[in-house]
Short mmCIF file of C-alpha atoms and ligand atoms in Angstrom, two decimals:
data_model
loop_
_atom_site.label_atom_id
_atom_site.label_comp_id
_atom_site.label_asym_id
_atom_site.label_seq_id
_atom_site.Cartn_x
_atom_site.Cartn_y
_atom_site.Cartn_z
CA MET A 1 109.94 54.33 -76.56
CA ARG A 2 112.24 57.08 -75.35
CA ILE A 3 111.14 60.70 -74.78
CA ASP A 4 113.58 63.51 -73.98
CA ILE A 5 112.49 66.99 -72.91
CA ALA A 6 114.85 69.95 -73.40
CA THR A 7 113.75 72.72 -71.06
CA LEU A 8 114.90 75.53 -68.76
CA PHE A 9 112.78 73.93 -66.00
CA PRO A 10 113.68 70.22 -65.82
CA GLU A 11 112.52 69.92 -62.19
CA MET A 12 109.05 71.12 -63.16
CA CYS A 13 108.81 68.46 -65.89
CA GLU A 14 110.39 65.75 -63.74
CA ALA A 15 107.87 66.43 -60.93
CA VAL A 16 104.93 65.76 -63.25
CA LEU A 17 106.49 62.79 -65.04
CA SER A 18 107.44 60.99 -61.81
CA GLU A 19 103.84 60.64 -60.61
CA SER A 20 100.93 58.34 -61.34
CA ILE A 21 100.72 56.19 -64.47
CA ILE A 22 103.69 57.75 -66.29
CA GLY A 23 105.92 57.56 -63.20
CA ARG A 24 105.03 53.89 -62.74
CA ALA A 25 105.65 53.11 -66.42
CA ARG A 26 109.09 54.76 -66.17
CA ARG A 27 110.03 52.81 -63.05
CA LYS A 28 108.84 49.58 -64.67
CA GLY A 29 110.90 50.34 -67.78
CA SER A 30 107.92 50.40 -70.18
CA ILE A 31 109.09 53.85 -71.31
CA GLU A 32 112.28 55.89 -70.95
CA MET A 33 112.02 59.59 -70.22
CA TYR A 34 114.68 62.19 -69.48
CA CYS A 35 114.53 65.91 -68.75
CA HIS A 36 117.53 68.06 -69.75
CA ASN A 37 118.40 71.58 -68.68
CA ILE A 38 119.10 73.76 -71.73
CA ARG A 39 121.12 76.10 -69.46
CA ASP A 40 123.70 73.34 -68.92
CA TYR A 41 124.67 73.76 -72.58
CA THR A 42 125.21 77.51 -72.75
CA LEU A 43 128.73 78.64 -73.60
CA ASP A 44 128.06 82.02 -71.98
CA LYS A 45 130.17 82.72 -68.89
CA GLN A 46 127.17 84.13 -67.02
CA LYS A 47 125.11 81.05 -68.01
CA ARG A 48 122.75 83.23 -70.04
CA VAL A 49 120.46 81.54 -72.54
CA ASP A 50 118.43 84.53 -73.76
CA ASP A 51 119.00 87.88 -75.41
CA TYR A 52 117.11 90.83 -76.89
CA PRO A 53 115.33 90.45 -80.22
CA TYR A 54 117.03 92.09 -83.22
CA SER A 55 115.28 95.23 -84.36
CA GLY A 56 113.33 95.64 -81.14
CA GLY A 57 110.11 94.05 -79.97
CA HIS A 58 109.17 93.07 -76.47
CA GLY A 59 110.57 90.33 -74.29
CA MET A 60 113.63 88.14 -74.61
CA ILE A 61 114.49 85.45 -77.13
CA LEU A 62 115.90 82.03 -76.29
CA GLN A 63 119.22 81.77 -78.13
CA ALA A 64 120.02 79.10 -80.70
CA GLN A 65 123.35 77.85 -79.34
CA PRO A 66 122.32 76.24 -76.01
CA ILE A 67 119.28 74.56 -77.57
CA TYR A 68 121.41 73.23 -80.40
CA LEU A 69 124.05 71.72 -78.13
CA CYS A 70 121.40 70.29 -75.80
CA CYS A 71 119.64 68.52 -78.69
CA LYS A 72 122.94 67.26 -80.12
CA ALA A 73 123.86 65.83 -76.68
CA ILE A 74 120.48 64.07 -76.49
CA GLU A 75 121.02 62.65 -79.98
CA ALA A 76 124.55 61.47 -79.12
CA GLN A 77 123.17 59.32 -76.27
CA GLN A 78 121.18 57.17 -78.70
CA GLN A 79 121.58 54.79 -81.61
CA VAL A 80 118.59 56.21 -83.49
CA LYS A 81 118.15 59.81 -84.57
CA PRO A 82 115.32 61.24 -82.47
CA HIS A 83 112.30 62.92 -84.02
CA VAL A 84 112.52 66.54 -82.84
CA ALA A 85 109.40 68.59 -82.05
CA PHE A 86 109.48 72.19 -80.81
CA LEU A 87 106.53 73.29 -78.67
CA THR A 88 105.36 76.68 -79.94
CA ALA A 89 102.05 78.54 -80.05
CA GLY A 90 102.59 78.84 -83.81
CA GLY A 91 102.91 75.09 -84.41
CA LYS A 92 100.40 72.66 -85.89
CA THR A 93 97.60 71.79 -83.46
CA PHE A 94 98.16 68.54 -81.56
CA THR A 95 95.49 65.84 -81.90
CA GLN A 96 94.86 62.28 -80.75
CA GLN A 97 95.75 61.15 -84.28
CA ARG A 98 99.17 62.84 -83.98
CA ALA A 99 99.65 61.26 -80.53
CA ARG A 100 99.06 57.83 -82.09
CA GLU A 101 101.62 58.53 -84.82
CA LEU A 102 104.26 59.84 -82.39
CA ALA A 103 103.76 56.78 -80.16
CA GLN A 104 105.11 54.62 -83.02
CA LEU A 105 108.48 56.41 -82.95
CA PRO A 106 111.50 54.89 -81.18
CA SER A 107 112.65 58.30 -79.92
CA LEU A 108 111.03 61.71 -79.53
CA THR A 109 112.73 64.92 -78.35
CA LEU A 110 110.46 67.74 -77.17
CA VAL A 111 112.01 71.22 -77.04
CA CYS A 112 110.38 73.84 -74.83
CA GLY A 113 110.63 77.51 -75.64
CA HIS A 114 110.42 80.19 -73.00
CA TYR A 115 110.47 83.98 -72.89
CA GLU A 116 108.97 85.60 -75.98
CA GLY A 117 110.25 83.06 -78.46
CA ILE A 118 113.09 80.98 -79.84
CA ASP A 119 115.71 82.11 -82.37
CA GLU A 120 114.18 80.88 -85.63
CA ARG A 121 117.50 79.52 -86.93
CA VAL A 122 117.67 76.68 -84.42
CA ILE A 123 114.10 75.70 -85.31
CA GLU A 124 115.12 75.63 -88.99
CA ALA A 125 118.23 73.62 -88.15
CA LEU A 126 116.67 70.99 -85.88
CA ALA A 127 112.88 70.82 -85.92
CA ASP A 128 111.07 68.00 -87.66
CA GLU A 129 107.88 69.77 -86.65
CA GLU A 130 106.40 72.47 -84.40
CA ILE A 131 103.50 71.49 -82.17
CA SER A 132 100.91 73.73 -80.50
CA ILE A 133 98.53 72.21 -77.95
CA GLY A 134 95.78 74.72 -78.69
CA ASP A 135 94.86 78.23 -79.71
CA TYR A 136 96.06 80.03 -76.61
CA VAL A 137 99.43 81.28 -75.41
CA LEU A 138 101.38 79.74 -72.52
CA THR A 139 104.36 81.32 -70.76
CA GLY A 140 106.56 78.48 -71.98
CA GLY A 141 106.52 75.16 -73.78
CA GLU A 142 106.82 73.01 -70.62
CA LEU A 143 103.13 72.45 -69.99
CA ALA A 144 102.64 71.74 -73.69
CA ALA A 145 105.53 69.23 -73.74
CA LEU A 146 104.05 67.50 -70.70
CA VAL A 147 100.67 67.26 -72.43
CA VAL A 148 102.28 65.73 -75.52
CA ALA A 149 104.52 63.38 -73.49
CA ASP A 150 101.57 62.20 -71.37
CA SER A 151 99.23 61.53 -74.27
CA VAL A 152 101.93 59.76 -76.33
CA CYS A 153 103.22 57.75 -73.41
CA ARG A 154 99.90 56.24 -72.44
CA LEU A 155 99.61 54.74 -75.94
CA CYS A 156 102.91 52.85 -75.59
CA PRO A 157 102.79 49.12 -74.83
CA GLY A 158 102.88 48.27 -71.11
CA VAL A 159 101.88 51.73 -69.86
CA LEU A 160 98.14 51.24 -69.35
CA SER A 161 96.97 48.19 -67.47
CA SER A 162 94.09 47.62 -69.93
CA PRO A 163 95.11 48.96 -73.35
CA GLU A 164 91.70 48.09 -74.82
CA GLY A 165 90.52 50.92 -72.52
CA TYR A 166 91.46 53.61 -74.95
CA GLU A 167 89.42 52.25 -77.83
CA GLU A 168 86.31 53.44 -76.04
CA GLU A 169 87.45 56.85 -74.93
CA SER A 170 86.88 60.32 -76.31
CA HIS A 171 88.58 61.02 -79.66
CA TYR A 172 89.61 57.41 -80.36
CA SER A 173 86.77 56.75 -82.78
CA GLY A 174 86.23 60.39 -83.68
CA LEU A 175 83.43 60.71 -81.10
CA LEU A 176 83.40 61.97 -77.51
CA GLU A 177 83.03 59.28 -74.88
CA TYR A 178 79.63 58.22 -73.50
CA PRO A 179 78.90 59.02 -69.80
CA GLN A 180 80.26 56.60 -67.16
CA TYR A 181 78.86 55.63 -63.76
CA SER A 182 80.10 53.76 -60.70
CA ARG A 183 78.59 52.71 -57.35
CA PRO A 184 76.22 53.44 -55.65
CA GLU A 185 73.17 52.92 -57.87
CA GLU A 186 71.65 56.08 -56.38
CA TRP A 187 73.63 59.13 -55.29
CA ASN A 188 72.05 62.38 -54.03
CA GLY A 189 68.75 61.35 -55.63
CA ARG A 190 70.34 60.62 -59.00
CA ARG A 191 70.06 57.08 -60.34
CA VAL A 192 72.39 55.27 -62.71
CA PRO A 193 70.54 54.87 -66.06
CA GLU A 194 68.44 51.67 -65.81
CA ILE A 195 69.85 50.25 -69.03
CA LEU A 196 73.31 49.93 -67.43
CA LEU A 197 71.85 47.71 -64.70
CA SER A 198 70.07 45.45 -67.22
CA GLY A 199 73.06 43.27 -68.14
CA HIS A 200 71.88 43.31 -71.79
CA HIS A 201 75.20 43.88 -73.56
CA ALA A 202 73.87 44.63 -77.05
CA ASN A 203 71.37 47.21 -75.76
CA ILE A 204 74.03 48.78 -73.56
CA ALA A 205 76.43 49.08 -76.49
CA LYS A 206 73.66 50.69 -78.57
CA TRP A 207 72.79 53.14 -75.76
CA ARG A 208 76.43 54.10 -75.30
CA HIS A 209 76.88 54.72 -79.00
CA GLU A 210 73.76 56.93 -79.07
CA GLN A 211 75.03 58.88 -76.06
CA ALA A 212 78.42 59.34 -77.71
CA LEU A 213 76.77 60.59 -80.91
CA GLU A 214 74.49 63.01 -79.05
CA ARG A 215 77.31 64.40 -76.89
CA THR A 216 79.49 64.93 -79.91
CA ARG A 217 76.68 66.58 -81.89
CA THR A 218 75.88 69.08 -79.13
CA ARG A 219 79.36 69.72 -77.70
CA ARG A 220 81.60 69.36 -80.75
CA PRO A 221 79.62 69.91 -83.97
CA ASP A 222 82.95 70.09 -85.85
CA LEU A 223 83.86 66.51 -84.84
CA TYR A 224 80.28 65.33 -85.43
CA GLU A 225 80.32 66.60 -89.00
CA LYS A 226 83.62 64.80 -89.71
CA TYR A 227 82.29 61.60 -88.16
CA GLU A 228 79.11 61.75 -90.25
CA GLU A 229 81.10 62.35 -93.44
CA LYS A 230 83.29 59.34 -92.69
CA SER A 231 80.27 57.12 -91.94
CA MET A 232 78.61 58.21 -95.20
CA ALA A 233 81.78 57.47 -97.17
CA LYS A 234 81.87 53.96 -95.66
CA ILE A 235 78.25 53.30 -96.64
CA ASP A 236 78.95 54.50 -100.22
CA LYS A 237 81.83 52.01 -100.62
N1 ADE B 301 104.13 77.80 -76.07
C1 ADE B 301 103.33 78.85 -75.81
N2 ADE B 301 102.06 78.58 -76.11
C2 ADE B 301 102.02 77.30 -76.59
C3 ADE B 301 101.00 76.43 -77.06
N3 ADE B 301 99.72 76.83 -77.13
N4 ADE B 301 101.34 75.20 -77.46
C4 ADE B 301 102.62 74.80 -77.43
N5 ADE B 301 103.63 75.56 -76.99
C5 ADE B 301 103.35 76.80 -76.56
#
């Protein structure tokens, strides 16, 4: 899969995406990722990319033209037409389910807004969707694009060393993950639950499922309700 990020701060994105699991996957060639500076595409002599909002309002607006040319340049580098997502606080909330769907795409372009907003016309012209990473406001779309890129990337073949790993983790099955423990058996007076030392795989699986259910019920009643509804529907079938 290929992911392109259009941003005013490519070094900020590059710094994050060069490290750890994603950095390794890029170097190995399991995924392709490129960061592009929107400012490189402005036709303004002073290299400006923003201007005042029509009819007043506070802050500056990112202009349509440099974003448009940046996205068209990204598209021209590829055989397939990329799926284009703008990161905005007003977009649809990102979920693990959406990450799984985006990971199936051959090419994804993430466009980061900055300042007080983006000229709506370039969103209308280019966006396949708008994504928000949560109900709070960031100073720009970069951190949101990095969140989306990271979560999508790790689902691509060859990125994680043990892909079966993510079938157990929070949100995969609709439940939060059960608690995990490593050595030593006792740390600061706290022991690893005895069941995990028993070697009885069926009992351990049952305990983990119960823990996952209880965590989800207490921490995320919204997810718990959905999970219960789905389980009931399965029993009814
Ligand atoms: N830009 C500003 N806030 C955002 C958010 N919550 N998600 C995505 N992009 C944003």
